[in-house]
Each structure stands twice: as structure tokens, then as C-alpha cells.
mmCIF file of C-alpha atoms and ligand atoms in Angstrom:
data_model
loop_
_atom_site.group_PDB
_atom_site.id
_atom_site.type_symbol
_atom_site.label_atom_id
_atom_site.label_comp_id
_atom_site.label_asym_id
_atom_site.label_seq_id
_atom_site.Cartn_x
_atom_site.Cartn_y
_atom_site.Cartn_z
ATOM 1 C CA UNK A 1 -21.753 10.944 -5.783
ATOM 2 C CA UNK A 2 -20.611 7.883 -7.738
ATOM 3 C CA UNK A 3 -19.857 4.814 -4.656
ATOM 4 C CA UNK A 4 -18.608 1.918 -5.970
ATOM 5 C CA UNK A 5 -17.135 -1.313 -3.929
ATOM 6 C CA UNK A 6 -16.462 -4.925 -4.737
ATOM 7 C CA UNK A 7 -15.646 -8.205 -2.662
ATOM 8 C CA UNK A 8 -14.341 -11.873 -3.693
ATOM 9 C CA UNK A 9 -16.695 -14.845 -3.350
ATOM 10 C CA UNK A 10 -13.991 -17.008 -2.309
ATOM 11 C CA UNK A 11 -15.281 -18.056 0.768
ATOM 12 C CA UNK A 12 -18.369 -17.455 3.335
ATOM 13 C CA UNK A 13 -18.660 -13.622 4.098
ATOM 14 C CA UNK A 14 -18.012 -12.629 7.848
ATOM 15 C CA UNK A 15 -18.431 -9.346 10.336
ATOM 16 C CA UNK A 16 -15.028 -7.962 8.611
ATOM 17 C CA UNK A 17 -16.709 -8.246 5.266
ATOM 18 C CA UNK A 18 -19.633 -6.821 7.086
ATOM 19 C CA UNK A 19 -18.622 -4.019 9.175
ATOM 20 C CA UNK A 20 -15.496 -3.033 6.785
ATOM 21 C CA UNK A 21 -17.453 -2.640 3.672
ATOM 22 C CA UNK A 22 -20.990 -4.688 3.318
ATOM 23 C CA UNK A 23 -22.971 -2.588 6.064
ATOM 24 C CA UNK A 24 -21.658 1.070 4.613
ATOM 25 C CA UNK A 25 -22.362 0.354 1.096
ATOM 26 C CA UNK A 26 -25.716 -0.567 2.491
ATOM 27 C CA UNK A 27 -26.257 2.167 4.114
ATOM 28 C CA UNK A 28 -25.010 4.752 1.169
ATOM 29 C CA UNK A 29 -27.334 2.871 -1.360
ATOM 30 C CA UNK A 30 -29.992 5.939 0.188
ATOM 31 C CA UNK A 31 -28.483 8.767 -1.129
ATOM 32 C CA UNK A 32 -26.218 7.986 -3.714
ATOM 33 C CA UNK A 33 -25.202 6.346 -7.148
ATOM 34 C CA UNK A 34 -23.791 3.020 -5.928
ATOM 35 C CA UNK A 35 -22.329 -0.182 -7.821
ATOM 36 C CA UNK A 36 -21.444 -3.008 -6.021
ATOM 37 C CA UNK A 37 -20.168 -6.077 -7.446
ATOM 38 C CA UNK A 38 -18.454 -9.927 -6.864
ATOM 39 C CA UNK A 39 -15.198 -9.849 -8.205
ATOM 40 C CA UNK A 40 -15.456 -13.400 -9.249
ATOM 41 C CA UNK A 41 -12.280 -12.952 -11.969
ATOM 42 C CA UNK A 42 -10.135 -11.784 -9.021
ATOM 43 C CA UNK A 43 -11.223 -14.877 -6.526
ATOM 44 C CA UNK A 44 -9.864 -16.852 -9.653
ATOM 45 C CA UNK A 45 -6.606 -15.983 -8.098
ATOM 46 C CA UNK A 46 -7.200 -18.328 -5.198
ATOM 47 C CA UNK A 47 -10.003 -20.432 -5.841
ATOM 48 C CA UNK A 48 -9.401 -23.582 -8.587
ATOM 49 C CA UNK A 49 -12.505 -25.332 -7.532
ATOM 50 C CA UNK A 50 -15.293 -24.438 -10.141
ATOM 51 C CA UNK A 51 -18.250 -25.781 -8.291
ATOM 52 C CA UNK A 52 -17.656 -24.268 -4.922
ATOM 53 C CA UNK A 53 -16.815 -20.556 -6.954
ATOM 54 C CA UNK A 54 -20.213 -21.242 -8.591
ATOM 55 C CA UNK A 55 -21.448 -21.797 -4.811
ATOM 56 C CA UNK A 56 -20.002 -19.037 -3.068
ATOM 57 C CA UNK A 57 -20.659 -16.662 -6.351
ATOM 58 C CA UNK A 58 -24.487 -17.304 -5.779
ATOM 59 C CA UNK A 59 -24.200 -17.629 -1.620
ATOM 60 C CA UNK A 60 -22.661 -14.039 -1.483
ATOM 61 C CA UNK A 61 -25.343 -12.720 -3.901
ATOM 62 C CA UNK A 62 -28.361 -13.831 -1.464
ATOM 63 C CA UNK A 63 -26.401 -12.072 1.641
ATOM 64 C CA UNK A 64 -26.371 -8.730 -0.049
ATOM 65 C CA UNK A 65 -29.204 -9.107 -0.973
ATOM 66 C CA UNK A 66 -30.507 -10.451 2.311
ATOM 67 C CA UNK A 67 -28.840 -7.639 3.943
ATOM 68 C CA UNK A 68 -30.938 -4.662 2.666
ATOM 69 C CA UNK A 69 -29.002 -4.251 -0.668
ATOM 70 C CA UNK A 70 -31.791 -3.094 -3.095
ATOM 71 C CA UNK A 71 -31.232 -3.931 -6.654
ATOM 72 C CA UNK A 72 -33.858 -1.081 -7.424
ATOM 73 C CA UNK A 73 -31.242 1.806 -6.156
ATOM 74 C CA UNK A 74 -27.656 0.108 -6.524
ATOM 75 C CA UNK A 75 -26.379 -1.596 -9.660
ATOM 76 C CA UNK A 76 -25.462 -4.946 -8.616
ATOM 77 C CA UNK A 77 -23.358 -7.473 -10.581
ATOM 78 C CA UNK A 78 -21.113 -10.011 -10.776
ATOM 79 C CA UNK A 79 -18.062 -8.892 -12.714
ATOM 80 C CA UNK A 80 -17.483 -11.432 -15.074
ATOM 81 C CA UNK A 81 -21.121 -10.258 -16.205
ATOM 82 C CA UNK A 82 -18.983 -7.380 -17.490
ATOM 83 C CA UNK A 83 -16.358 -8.483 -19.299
ATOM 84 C CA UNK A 84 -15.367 -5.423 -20.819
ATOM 85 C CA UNK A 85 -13.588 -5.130 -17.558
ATOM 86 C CA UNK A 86 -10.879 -7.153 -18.884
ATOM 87 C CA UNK A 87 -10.010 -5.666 -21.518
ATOM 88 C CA UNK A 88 -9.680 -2.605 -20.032
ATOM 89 C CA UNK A 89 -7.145 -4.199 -17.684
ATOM 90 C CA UNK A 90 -4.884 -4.708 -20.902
ATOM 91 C CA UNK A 91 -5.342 -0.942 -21.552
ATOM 92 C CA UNK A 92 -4.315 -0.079 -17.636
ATOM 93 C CA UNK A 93 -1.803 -2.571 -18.218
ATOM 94 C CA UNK A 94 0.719 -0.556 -20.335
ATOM 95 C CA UNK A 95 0.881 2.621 -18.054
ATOM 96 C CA UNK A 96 1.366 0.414 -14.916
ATOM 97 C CA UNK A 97 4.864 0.215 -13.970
ATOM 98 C CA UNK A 98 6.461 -2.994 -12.741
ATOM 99 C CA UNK A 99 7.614 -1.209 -9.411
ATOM 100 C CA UNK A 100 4.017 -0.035 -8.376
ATOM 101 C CA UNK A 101 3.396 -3.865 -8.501
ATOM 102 C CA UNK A 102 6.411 -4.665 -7.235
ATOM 103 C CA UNK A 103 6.335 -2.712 -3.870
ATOM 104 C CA UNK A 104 2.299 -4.318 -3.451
ATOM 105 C CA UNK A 105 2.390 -5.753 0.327
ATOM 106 C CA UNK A 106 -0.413 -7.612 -0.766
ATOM 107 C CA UNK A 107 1.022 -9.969 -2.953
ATOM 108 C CA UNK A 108 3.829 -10.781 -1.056
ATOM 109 C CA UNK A 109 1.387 -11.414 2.039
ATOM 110 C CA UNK A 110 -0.768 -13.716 -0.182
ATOM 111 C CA UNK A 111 2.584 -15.550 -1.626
ATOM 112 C CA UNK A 112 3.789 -15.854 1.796
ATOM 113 C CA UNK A 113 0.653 -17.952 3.108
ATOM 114 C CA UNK A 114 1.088 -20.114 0.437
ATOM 115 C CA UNK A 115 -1.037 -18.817 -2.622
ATOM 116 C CA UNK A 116 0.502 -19.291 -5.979
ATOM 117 C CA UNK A 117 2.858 -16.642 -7.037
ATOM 118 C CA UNK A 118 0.734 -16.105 -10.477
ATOM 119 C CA UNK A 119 0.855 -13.222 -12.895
ATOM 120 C CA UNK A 120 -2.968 -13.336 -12.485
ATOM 121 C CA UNK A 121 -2.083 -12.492 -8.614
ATOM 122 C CA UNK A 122 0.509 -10.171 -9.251
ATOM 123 C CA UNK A 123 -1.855 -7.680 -11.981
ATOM 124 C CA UNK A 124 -4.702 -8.675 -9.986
ATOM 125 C CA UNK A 125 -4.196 -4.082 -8.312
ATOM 126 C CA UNK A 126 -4.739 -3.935 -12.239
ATOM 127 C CA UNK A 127 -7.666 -5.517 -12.888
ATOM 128 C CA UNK A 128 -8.845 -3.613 -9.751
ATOM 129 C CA UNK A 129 -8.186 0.113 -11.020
ATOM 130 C CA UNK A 130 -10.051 -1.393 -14.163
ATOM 131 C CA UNK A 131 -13.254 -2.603 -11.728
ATOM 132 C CA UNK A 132 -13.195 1.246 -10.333
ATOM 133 C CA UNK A 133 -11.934 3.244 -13.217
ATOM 134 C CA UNK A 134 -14.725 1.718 -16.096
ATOM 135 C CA UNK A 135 -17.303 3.165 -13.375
ATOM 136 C CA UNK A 136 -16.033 6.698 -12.726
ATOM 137 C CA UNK A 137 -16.484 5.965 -9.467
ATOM 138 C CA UNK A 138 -15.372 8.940 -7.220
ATOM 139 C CA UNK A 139 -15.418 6.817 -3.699
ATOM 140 C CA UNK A 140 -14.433 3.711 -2.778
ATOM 141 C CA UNK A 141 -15.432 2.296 0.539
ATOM 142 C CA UNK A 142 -13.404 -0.744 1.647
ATOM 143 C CA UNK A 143 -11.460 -1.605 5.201
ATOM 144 C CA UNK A 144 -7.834 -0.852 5.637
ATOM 145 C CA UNK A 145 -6.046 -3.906 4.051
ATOM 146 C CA UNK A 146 -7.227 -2.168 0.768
ATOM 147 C CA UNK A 147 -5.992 0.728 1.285
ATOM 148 C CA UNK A 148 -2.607 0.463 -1.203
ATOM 149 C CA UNK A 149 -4.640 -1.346 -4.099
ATOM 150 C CA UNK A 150 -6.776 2.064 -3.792
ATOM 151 C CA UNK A 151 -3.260 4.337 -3.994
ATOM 152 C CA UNK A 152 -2.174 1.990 -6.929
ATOM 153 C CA UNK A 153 -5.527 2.524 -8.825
ATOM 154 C CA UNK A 154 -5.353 6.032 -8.713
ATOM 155 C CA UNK A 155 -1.423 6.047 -9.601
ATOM 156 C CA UNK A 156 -2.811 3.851 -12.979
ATOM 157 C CA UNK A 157 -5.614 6.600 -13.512
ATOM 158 C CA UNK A 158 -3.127 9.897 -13.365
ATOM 159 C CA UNK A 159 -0.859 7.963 -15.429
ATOM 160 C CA UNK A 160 -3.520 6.990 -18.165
ATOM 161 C CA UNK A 161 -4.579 10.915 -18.261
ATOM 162 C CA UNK A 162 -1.467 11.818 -18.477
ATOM 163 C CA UNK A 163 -0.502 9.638 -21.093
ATOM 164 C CA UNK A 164 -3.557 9.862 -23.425
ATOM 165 C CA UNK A 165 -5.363 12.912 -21.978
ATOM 166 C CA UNK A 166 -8.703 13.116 -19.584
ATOM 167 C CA UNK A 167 -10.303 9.786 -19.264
ATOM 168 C CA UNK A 168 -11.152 8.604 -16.040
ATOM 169 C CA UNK A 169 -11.926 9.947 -12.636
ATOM 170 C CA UNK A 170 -9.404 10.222 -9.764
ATOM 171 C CA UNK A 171 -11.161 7.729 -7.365
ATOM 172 C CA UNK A 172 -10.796 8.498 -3.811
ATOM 173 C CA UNK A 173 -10.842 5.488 -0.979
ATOM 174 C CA UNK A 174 -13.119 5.971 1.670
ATOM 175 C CA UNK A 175 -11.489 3.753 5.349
ATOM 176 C CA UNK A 176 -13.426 4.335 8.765
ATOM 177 C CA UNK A 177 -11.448 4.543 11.077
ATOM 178 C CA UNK A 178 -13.449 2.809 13.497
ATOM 179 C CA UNK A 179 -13.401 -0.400 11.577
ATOM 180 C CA UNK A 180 -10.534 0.021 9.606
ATOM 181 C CA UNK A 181 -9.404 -3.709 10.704
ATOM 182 C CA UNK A 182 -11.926 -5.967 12.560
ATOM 183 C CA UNK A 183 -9.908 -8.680 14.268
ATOM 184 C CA UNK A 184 -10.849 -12.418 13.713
ATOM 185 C CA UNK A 185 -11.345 -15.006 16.714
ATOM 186 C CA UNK A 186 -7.640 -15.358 17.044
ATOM 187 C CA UNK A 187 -6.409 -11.769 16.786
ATOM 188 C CA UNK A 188 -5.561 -11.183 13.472
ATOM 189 C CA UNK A 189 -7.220 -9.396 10.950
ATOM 190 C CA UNK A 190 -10.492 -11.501 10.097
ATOM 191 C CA UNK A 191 -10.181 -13.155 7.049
ATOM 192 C CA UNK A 192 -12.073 -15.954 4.691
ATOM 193 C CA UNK A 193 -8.806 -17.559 4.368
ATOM 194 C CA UNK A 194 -7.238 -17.689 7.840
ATOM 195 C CA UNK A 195 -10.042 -19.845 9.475
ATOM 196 C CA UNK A 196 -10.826 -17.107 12.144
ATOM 197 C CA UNK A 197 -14.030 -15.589 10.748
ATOM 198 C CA UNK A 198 -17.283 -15.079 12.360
ATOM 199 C CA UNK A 199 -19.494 -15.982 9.857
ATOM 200 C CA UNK A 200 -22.849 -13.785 9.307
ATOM 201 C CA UNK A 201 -24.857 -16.519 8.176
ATOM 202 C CA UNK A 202 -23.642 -19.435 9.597
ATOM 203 C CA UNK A 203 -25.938 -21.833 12.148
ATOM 204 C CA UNK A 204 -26.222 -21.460 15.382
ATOM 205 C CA UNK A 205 -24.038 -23.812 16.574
ATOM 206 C CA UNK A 206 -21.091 -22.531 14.569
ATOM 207 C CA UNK A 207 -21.812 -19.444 15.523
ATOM 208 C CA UNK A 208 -21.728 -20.084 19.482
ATOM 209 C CA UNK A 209 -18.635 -22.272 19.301
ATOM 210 C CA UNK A 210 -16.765 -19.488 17.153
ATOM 211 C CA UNK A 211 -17.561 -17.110 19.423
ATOM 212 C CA UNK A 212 -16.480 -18.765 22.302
ATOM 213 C CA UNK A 213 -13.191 -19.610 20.564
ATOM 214 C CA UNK A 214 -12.451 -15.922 20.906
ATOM 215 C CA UNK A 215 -9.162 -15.525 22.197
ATOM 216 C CA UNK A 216 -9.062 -14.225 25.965
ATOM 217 C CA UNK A 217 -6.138 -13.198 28.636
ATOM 218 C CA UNK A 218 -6.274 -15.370 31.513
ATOM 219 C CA UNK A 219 -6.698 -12.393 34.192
ATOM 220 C CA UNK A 220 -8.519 -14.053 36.983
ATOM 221 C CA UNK A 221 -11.988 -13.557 37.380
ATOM 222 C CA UNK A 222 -12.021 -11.092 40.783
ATOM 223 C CA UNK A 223 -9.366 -9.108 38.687
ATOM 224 C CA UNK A 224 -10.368 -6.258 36.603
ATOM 225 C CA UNK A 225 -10.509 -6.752 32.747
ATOM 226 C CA UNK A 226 -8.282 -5.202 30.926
ATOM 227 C CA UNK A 227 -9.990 -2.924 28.105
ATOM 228 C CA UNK A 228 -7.140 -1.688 25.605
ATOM 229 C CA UNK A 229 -6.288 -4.785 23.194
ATOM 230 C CA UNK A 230 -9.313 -7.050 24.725
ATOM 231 C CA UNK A 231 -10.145 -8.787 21.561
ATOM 232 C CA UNK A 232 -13.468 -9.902 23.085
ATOM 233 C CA UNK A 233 -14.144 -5.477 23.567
ATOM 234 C CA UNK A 234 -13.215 -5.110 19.982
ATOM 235 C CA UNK A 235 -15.495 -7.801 18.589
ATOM 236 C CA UNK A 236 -18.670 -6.455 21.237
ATOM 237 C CA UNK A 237 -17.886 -3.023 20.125
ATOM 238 C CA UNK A 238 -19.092 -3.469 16.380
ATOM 239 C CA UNK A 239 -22.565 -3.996 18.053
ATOM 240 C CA UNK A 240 -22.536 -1.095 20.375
ATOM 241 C CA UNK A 241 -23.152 2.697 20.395
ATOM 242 C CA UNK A 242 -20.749 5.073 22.555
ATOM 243 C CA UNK A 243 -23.104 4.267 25.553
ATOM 244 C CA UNK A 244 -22.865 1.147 25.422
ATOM 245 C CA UNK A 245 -19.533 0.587 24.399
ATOM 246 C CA UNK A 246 -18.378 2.916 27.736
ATOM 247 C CA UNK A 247 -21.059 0.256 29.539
ATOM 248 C CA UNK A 248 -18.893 -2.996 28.465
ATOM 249 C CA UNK A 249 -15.854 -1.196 29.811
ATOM 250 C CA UNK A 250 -17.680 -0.361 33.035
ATOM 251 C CA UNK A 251 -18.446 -3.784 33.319
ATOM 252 C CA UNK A 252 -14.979 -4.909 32.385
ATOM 253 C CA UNK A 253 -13.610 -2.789 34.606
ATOM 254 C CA UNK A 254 -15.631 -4.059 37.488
ATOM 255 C CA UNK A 255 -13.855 -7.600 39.303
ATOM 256 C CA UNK A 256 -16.212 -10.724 39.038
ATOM 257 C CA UNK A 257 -17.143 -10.817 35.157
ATOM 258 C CA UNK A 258 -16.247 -14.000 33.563
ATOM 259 C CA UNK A 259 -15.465 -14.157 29.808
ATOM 260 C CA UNK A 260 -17.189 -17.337 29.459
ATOM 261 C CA UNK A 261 -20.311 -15.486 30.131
ATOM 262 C CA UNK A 262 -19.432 -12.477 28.483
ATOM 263 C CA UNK A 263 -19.072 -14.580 24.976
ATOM 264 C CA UNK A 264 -22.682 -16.370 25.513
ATOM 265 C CA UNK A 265 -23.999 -12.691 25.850
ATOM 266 C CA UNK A 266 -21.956 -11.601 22.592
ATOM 267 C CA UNK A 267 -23.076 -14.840 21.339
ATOM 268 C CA UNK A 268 -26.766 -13.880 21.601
ATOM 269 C CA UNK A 269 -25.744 -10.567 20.371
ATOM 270 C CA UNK A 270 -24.568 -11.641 17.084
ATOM 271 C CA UNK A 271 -27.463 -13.990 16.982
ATOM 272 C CA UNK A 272 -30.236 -11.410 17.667
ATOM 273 C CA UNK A 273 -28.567 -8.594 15.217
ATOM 274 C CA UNK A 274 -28.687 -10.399 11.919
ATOM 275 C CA UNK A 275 -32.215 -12.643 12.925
ATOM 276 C CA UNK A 276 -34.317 -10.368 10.754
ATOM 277 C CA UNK A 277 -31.898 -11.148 7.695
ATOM 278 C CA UNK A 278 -32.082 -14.699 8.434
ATOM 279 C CA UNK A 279 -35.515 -15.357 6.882
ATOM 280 C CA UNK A 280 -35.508 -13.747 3.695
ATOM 281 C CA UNK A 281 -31.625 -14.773 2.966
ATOM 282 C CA UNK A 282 -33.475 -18.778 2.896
ATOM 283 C CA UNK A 283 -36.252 -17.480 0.746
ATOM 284 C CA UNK A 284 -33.884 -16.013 -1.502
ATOM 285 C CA UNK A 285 -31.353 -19.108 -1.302
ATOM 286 C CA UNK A 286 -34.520 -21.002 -2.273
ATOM 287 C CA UNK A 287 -34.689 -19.179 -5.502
ATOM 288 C CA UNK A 288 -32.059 -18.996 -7.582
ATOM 289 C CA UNK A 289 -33.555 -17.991 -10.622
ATOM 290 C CA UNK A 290 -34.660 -14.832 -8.466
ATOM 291 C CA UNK A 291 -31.164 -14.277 -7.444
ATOM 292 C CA UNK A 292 -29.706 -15.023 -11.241
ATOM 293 C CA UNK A 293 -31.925 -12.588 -12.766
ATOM 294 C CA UNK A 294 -31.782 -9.668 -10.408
ATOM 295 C CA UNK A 295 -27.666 -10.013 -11.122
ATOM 296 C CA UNK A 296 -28.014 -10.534 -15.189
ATOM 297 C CA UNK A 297 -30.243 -7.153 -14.624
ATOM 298 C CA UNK A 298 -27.470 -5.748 -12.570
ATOM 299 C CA UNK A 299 -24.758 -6.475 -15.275
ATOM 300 C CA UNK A 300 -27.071 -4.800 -17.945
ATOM 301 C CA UNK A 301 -26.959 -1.994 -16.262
ATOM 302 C CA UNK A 302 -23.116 -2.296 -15.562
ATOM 303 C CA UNK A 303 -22.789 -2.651 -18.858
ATOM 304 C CA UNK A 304 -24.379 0.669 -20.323
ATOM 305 C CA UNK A 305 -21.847 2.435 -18.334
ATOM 306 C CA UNK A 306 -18.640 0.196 -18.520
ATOM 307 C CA UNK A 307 -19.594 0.756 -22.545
ATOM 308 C CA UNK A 308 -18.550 4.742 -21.982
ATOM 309 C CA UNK A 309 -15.868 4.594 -20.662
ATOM 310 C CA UNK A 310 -14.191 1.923 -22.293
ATOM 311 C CA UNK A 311 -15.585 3.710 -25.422
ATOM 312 C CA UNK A 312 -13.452 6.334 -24.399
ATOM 313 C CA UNK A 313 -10.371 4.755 -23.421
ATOM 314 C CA UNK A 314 -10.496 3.017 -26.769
ATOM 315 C CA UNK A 315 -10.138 6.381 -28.813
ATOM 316 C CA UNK A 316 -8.012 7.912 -26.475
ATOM 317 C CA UNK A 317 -5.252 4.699 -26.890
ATOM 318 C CA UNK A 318 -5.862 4.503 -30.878
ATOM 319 C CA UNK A 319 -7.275 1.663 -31.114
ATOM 320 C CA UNK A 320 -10.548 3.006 -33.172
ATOM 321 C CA UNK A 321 -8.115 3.058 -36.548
ATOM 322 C CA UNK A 322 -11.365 3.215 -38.772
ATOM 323 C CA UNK A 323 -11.011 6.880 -37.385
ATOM 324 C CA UNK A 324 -8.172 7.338 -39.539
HETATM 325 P P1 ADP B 1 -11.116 -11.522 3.027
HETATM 326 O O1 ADP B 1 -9.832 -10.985 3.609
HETATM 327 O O2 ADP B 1 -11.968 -12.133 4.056
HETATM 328 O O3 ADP B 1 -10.897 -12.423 1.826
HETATM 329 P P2 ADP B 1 -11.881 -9.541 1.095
HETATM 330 O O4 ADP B 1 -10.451 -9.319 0.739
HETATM 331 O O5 ADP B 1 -12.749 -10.185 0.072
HETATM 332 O O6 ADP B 1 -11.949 -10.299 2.482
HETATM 333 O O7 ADP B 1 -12.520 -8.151 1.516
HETATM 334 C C1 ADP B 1 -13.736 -7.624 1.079
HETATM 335 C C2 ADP B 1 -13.992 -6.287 1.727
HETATM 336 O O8 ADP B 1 -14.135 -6.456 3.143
HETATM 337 C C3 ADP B 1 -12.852 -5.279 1.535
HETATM 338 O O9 ADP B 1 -13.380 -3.990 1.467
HETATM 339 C C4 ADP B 1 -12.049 -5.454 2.782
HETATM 340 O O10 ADP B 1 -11.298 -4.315 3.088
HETATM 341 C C5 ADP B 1 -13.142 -5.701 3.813
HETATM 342 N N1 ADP B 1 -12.619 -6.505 4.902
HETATM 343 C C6 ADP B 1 -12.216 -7.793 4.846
HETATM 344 N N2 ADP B 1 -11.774 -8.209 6.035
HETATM 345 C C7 ADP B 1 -11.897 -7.147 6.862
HETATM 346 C C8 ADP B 1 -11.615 -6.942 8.236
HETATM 347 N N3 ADP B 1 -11.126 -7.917 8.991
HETATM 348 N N4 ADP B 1 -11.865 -5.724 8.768
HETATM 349 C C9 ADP B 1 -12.377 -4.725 8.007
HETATM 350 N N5 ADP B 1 -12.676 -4.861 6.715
HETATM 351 C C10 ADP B 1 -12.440 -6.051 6.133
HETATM 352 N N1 LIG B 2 -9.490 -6.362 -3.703
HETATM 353 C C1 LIG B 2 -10.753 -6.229 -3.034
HETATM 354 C C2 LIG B 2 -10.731 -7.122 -1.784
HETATM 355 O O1 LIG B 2 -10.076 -8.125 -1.736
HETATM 356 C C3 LIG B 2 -11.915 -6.575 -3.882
HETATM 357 C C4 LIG B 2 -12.090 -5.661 -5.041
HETATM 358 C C5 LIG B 2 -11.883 -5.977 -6.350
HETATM 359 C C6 LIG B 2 -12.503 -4.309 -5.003
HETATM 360 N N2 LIG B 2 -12.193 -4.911 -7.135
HETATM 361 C C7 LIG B 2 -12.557 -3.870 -6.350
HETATM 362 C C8 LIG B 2 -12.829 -3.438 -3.976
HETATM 363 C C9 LIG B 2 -12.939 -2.569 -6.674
HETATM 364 C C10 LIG B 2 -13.202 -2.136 -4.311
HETATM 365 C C11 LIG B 2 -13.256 -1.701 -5.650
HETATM 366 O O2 LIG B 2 -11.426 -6.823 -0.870
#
């Protein structure tokens, strides 16, 4: 099976990033045909600060790769390495109607908390479908907020074949359930831009005083916990199995815990689960060239497919007139 998933390097990658989409594609790269890729022309959308795209481009590269993601088994690129995408965008373009855009919660979110309303914002479902569709990529994991750019993508693709004949594969999105929406430190959906991440690679002193930040009820402390909508459950939970989730709620459960001490445990946690990344993501931060040619590889390979299907797409459109 074709797996294919992308994320923005528009800011420091967190346990949303991790949990929703980073961790699964990892752990599909065993068994399957995966591409994973940066979407650095969609972060243009809401980054207009070249250096620190250039610096997140490169810092999000070393935690995938940090992270177990093996450029031997998963083609790994950043997009803009495959231009080709964009051009298929202006193919997608003409079969996507205004109102599938339109009706696009995301883009009203986005305007809402202040991002420019651009057209680069308002195609950016568009230049999506053309990230999944050059690929024929038959899944698509991501978390939940994705789920409606994944409806609109396949909307474009039926469209297209129906337009010009076969082309592309119908892609289907692939949610867990489980961690459909990790919340950030304040409740809401953990985010890059809403200043409530827990960052996977940040120091240990950011790490401890985000964690502790993590919004709590003020039940007293010889009170039971409450367990439904504990946001400092939800955020333990990632790092448990079923036994030891129904442990934490034991323990919850029990009068005399106090969520001070609760978050230093988390805390350590956290710490402990992504030590044995820590090392190699400075070795590989400490050579970029590494880094820079394992992605220019990655885009190579990108490139011998993206060439097929845009090859394709091409004919089916008309645009090959020497075929007249
Ligand atoms: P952000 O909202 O932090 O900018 P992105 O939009 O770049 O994150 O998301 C990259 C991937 O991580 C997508 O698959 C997205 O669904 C997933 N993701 C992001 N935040 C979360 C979250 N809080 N819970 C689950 N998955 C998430
Ligand atoms: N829109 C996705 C996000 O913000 C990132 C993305 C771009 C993507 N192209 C993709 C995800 C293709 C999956 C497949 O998370």
C-alpha cells in the first residue's frame, strides 16, 4: 500500500505533530510504500520570514529523521524539491469549484486568528490534493483537523477522472481515533501557532515549565480527581498502554494525589520517552550536509514518480499538442 503524509515547517514540531501523524508514519515505514514530505510551499502561507523557514525546514528534517524515519525505506523530501507539484495544482485548479473552497473551515479558522486572507491560503486544499494525488497515494494518515482537506482532495480527484478520464487514485484518509485531537497545555487543540505546544525536542527546562503549565481544575487535594475531560489524563495517556492508562485513573480516583506532582512525574515521562532520540537528533543537527543530501536524494526519488503522473495528467488535459 502506497502511505503518504506531509507537515508544515512553520514552527517547532510537538506531541500533536507526534502522536497525530509523525509516530504512525514511523511506524508504517515497515511494511509499506511510504512518502513523507515538508510542505514548505504551504508554510509560505504563514511564514514571511525566510531565514527562520530555512531554520525550521532543516530543524524538522533532523526530527524525522531523529525519530526512526529511515530514508532507506520511505521517500523523504521537502516539497519544493518537487516542483512539479505546482504545476499540477494549476491542473487541479480548473475542476475545483469555488464552493468546495468556500465551505473550507480551515480557512476561515486561520483568517479568524489573524492570518492573511491570501489566495495562496485559500487554494492552499489545492495544492494539497496535488501533494497526494502526483503520488497515487491510497492512504493518508493525518489527525482530525485534516480531515476536510482529505474530503476536498478526493472531491478534486473524482472530478479530474471524471472530467478527463482515469488519472489518479481515490486517496483515502486514515484518523485514529484515539488521537484524533491531542489537546495543547491550555485545552485546545495543540498547535505550532497557538503557543500551547509541548515541544519534542525542546530543553529541559522548557519542557518542565510547559508541562507544569498544563491546565488543571482546582478540586482539592483529599477530593477525588475527576477523569473525563482531565487535560492532564489526556496528555499522560499518549504515554500509556490500557494498563496503565486504567492505573492513572485508579490513582486519580484515589483522594490525596496532587497535580503538582502528577506533572513532575509526566514531566519525567516525556523526558525519559524521547531520551534515546535526543542524541542522534544533535549529531544529525551537527551535520547539515548529511541532512541536505539525504533530502536532495529523497526529492530524486519523488521526482521519478511525481514525473508519471503528471505525465499523465498532461495528456489527459491536452496540453501535449505535439500529439496532434
Ligand atoms: P500545527 O497545527 O501544529 O501547525 P500541522 O497543521 O502542521 O500542525 O499538522 C501536521 C500534522 O500533525 C497533521 O497530520 C495534523 O493533523 C497533525 N496534528 C497537528 N496537531 C495535532 C493535534 N493537536 N492532534 C493530533 N494531530 C495533530
Ligand atoms: N495540511 C497539512 C497540515 O497542515 C499538511 C499537508 C500538506 C499534508 N500536504 C499534505 C498532509 C498532503 C497530508 C498529505 O497538517
Amino acid at each position: 500500500m502506497r502511505i503518504l503524509s506531509g507537515i508544515q515547517p512553520s514552527g517547532s514540531l510537538h506531541l500533536g505533530n507526534y502522536f497525530g501523524m509523525m509516530k504512525r508514519m514511523i511506524d508504517y515505514q515497515e511494511n509499506n510504500e511510504l512518502f513523507c514530505f515538508l510542505v514548505n510551499y504551504h508554510a509560505l502561507t504563514s511564514v514571511f520570514d525566510a531565514p527562520f523557514l530555512r531554520r525550521q525546514t532543516f530543524e524538522a528534517a533532523c526530527d524525522f529523521l531523529a525519530l526512526g524515519l529511515d530514508p532507506d525505506k520511505t521517500v523523504f523530501y521537502i516539497q519544493s524539491d518537487v516542483p512539479e507539484v505546482t504545476e499540477l495544482t494549476w491542473l487541479l485548479s480548473n475542476v475545483t469549484g469555488m464552493g468546495l473552497l468556500e465551505r473550507n473551515h480551515s480557512y476561515k479558522d486561520k483568517v479568524s486568528k489573524g492570518l492573511p486572507a491570501s489566495h495562496g491560503l485559500f487554494s492552499y486544499p489545492v495544492l494539497m490534493a496535488a501533494d497526494i494525488l502526483l503520488y497515487g497515494a491510497d492512504k493518508v494518515p493525518v489527525g482530525k483537523d485534516q480531515k476536510q482537506h482529505l474530503e476536498i482532495a478526493r472531491d478534486i480527484a473524482i472530478r479530474f477522472n471524471s472530467t478527463y478520464g482515469e488519472t489518479f487514485v481515490i486517496p483515502e484518509p486514515d484518523i485514529e481515533d484515539d488521537l484524533a485531537t491531542v489537546p495543547g497545555v491550555d485545552g485546545q487543540k495543540m498547535s505550532k501557532s497557538y503557543g500551547n505546544a509541548i515541544e519534542i525536542f525542546s530543553d529541559e527546562k522548557s519542557l518542565k515549565k510547559k508541562i507544569m503549565s498544563i491546565k488543571t481544575d482546582s478540586t482539592p487535594v483529599d477530593q477525588p480527581k475527576p477523569v473525563e475531560g482531565n487535560l492532564l489524563y489526556d496528555i499522560y495517556a499518549l504515554f500509556l498502554d490500557t494498563r496503565g492508562q486504567e492505573e492513572l485513573k485508579e490513582r486519580l480516583l484515589t483522594p490525596g494525589l496532587k497535580y503538582g506532582e502528577l506533572k513532575k512525574e509526566l514531566f519525567g515521562v516525556v523526558w525519559e520517552y524521547f531520551a534515546p532520540y535526543r542524541q542522534e537528533r544533535k549529531r544529525l543537527a551537527a551535520d547539515g550536509e548529511f541532512v541536505v543530501k539525504t533530502m536532495q536524494e529523497g526529492a530524486r526519488k519523488a521526482r521519478q514518480v511525481a514525473a508519471v503522473y503528471l505525465d499523465k495528467a498532461r495528456h489527459n488535459v491536452g496540453l501535449d499538442y505535439w500529439h496532434e
